[in-house]
C-alpha positions as protocol buffer text, in pm:
chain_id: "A"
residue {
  index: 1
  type: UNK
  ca { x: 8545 y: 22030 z: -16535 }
}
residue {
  index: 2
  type: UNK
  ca { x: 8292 y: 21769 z: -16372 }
}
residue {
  index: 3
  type: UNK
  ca { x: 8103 y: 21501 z: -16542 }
}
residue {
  index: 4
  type: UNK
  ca { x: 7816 y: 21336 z: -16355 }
}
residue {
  index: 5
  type: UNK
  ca { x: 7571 y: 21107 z: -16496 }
}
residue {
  index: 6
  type: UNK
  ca { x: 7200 y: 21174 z: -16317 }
}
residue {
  index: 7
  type: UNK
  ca { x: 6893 y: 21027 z: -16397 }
}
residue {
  index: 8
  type: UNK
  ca { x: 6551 y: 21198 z: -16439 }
}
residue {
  index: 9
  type: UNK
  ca { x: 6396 y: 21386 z: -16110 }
}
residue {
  index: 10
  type: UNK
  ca { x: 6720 y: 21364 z: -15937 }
}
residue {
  index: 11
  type: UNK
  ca { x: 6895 y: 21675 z: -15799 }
}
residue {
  index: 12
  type: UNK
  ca { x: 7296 y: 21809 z: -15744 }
}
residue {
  index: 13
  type: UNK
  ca { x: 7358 y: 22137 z: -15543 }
}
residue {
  index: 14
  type: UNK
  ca { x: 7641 y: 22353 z: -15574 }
}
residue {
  index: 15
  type: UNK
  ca { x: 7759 y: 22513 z: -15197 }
}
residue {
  index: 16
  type: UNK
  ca { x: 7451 y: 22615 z: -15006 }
}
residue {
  index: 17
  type: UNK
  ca { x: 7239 y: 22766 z: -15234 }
}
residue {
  index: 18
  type: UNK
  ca { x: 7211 y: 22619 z: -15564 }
}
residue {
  index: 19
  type: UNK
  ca { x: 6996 y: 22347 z: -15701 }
}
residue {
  index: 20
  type: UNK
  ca { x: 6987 y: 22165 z: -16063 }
}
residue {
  index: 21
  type: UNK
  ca { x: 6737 y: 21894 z: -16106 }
}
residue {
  index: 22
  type: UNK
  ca { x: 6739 y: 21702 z: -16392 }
}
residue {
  index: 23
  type: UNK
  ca { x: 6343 y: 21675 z: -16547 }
}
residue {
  index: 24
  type: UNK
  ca { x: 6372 y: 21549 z: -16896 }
}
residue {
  index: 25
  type: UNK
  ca { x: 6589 y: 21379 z: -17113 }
}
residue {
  index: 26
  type: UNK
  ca { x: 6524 y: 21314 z: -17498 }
}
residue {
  index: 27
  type: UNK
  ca { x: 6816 y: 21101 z: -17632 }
}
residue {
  index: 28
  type: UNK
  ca { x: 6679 y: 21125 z: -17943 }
}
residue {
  index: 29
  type: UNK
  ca { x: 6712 y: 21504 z: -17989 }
}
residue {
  index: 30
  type: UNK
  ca { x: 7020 y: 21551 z: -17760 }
}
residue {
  index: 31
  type: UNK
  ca { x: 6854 y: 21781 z: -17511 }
}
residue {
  index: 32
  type: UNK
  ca { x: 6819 y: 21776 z: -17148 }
}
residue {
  index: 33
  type: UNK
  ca { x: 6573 y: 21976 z: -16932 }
}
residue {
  index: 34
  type: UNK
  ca { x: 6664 y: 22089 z: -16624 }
}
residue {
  index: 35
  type: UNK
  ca { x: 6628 y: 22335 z: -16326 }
}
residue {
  index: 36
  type: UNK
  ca { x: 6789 y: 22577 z: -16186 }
}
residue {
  index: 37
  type: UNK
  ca { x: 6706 y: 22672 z: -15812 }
}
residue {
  index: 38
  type: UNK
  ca { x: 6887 y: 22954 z: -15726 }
}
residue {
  index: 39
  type: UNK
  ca { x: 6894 y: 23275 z: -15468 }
}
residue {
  index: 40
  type: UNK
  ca { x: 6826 y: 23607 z: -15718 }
}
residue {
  index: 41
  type: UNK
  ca { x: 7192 y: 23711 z: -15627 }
}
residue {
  index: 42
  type: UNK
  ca { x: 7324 y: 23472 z: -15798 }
}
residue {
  index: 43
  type: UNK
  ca { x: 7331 y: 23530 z: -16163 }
}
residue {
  index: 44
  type: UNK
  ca { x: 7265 y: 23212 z: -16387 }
}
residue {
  index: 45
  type: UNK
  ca { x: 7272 y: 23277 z: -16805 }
}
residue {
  index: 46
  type: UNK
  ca { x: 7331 y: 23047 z: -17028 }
}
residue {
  index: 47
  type: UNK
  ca { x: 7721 y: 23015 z: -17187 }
}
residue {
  index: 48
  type: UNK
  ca { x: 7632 y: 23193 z: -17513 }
}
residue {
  index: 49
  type: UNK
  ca { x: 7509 y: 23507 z: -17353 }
}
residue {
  index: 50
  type: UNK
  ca { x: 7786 y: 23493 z: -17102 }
}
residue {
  index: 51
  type: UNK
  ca { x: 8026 y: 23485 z: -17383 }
}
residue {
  index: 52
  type: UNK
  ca { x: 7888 y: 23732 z: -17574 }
}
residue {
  index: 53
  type: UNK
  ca { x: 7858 y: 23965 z: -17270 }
}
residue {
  index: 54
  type: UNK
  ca { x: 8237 y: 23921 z: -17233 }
}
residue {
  index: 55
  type: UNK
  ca { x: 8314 y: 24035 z: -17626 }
}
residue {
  index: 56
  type: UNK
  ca { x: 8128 y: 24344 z: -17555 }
}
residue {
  index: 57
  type: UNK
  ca { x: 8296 y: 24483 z: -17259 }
}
């Protein structure tokens, strides 16, 4: 696993075609709002669905 620390309106790519940039933080509420820039062949879901995809098959 990687940890990076990013501040607001800054980006980090994964290979060639996949963007994240970071566009909110709210400390006081925990959350973090982000981007995802990605080509449609590449299939981006959030961990709880992916996890619950996985217990169904």
């Amino acid at each position: 696993m990687l940890t990076i620390n990013r501040k607001t309106e800054t980006s980090l790519v994964i290979g060639d075609d996949v963007k994240i940039t970071i566009t909110q933080v709210h400390v006081r509420n925990q959350e973090v709002t982000f981007e995802i820039d990605a080509p449609d062949h590449i299939k981006v879901q959030l961990s709880e669905e992916f996890d619950l995809e996985r217990k169904e098959k």
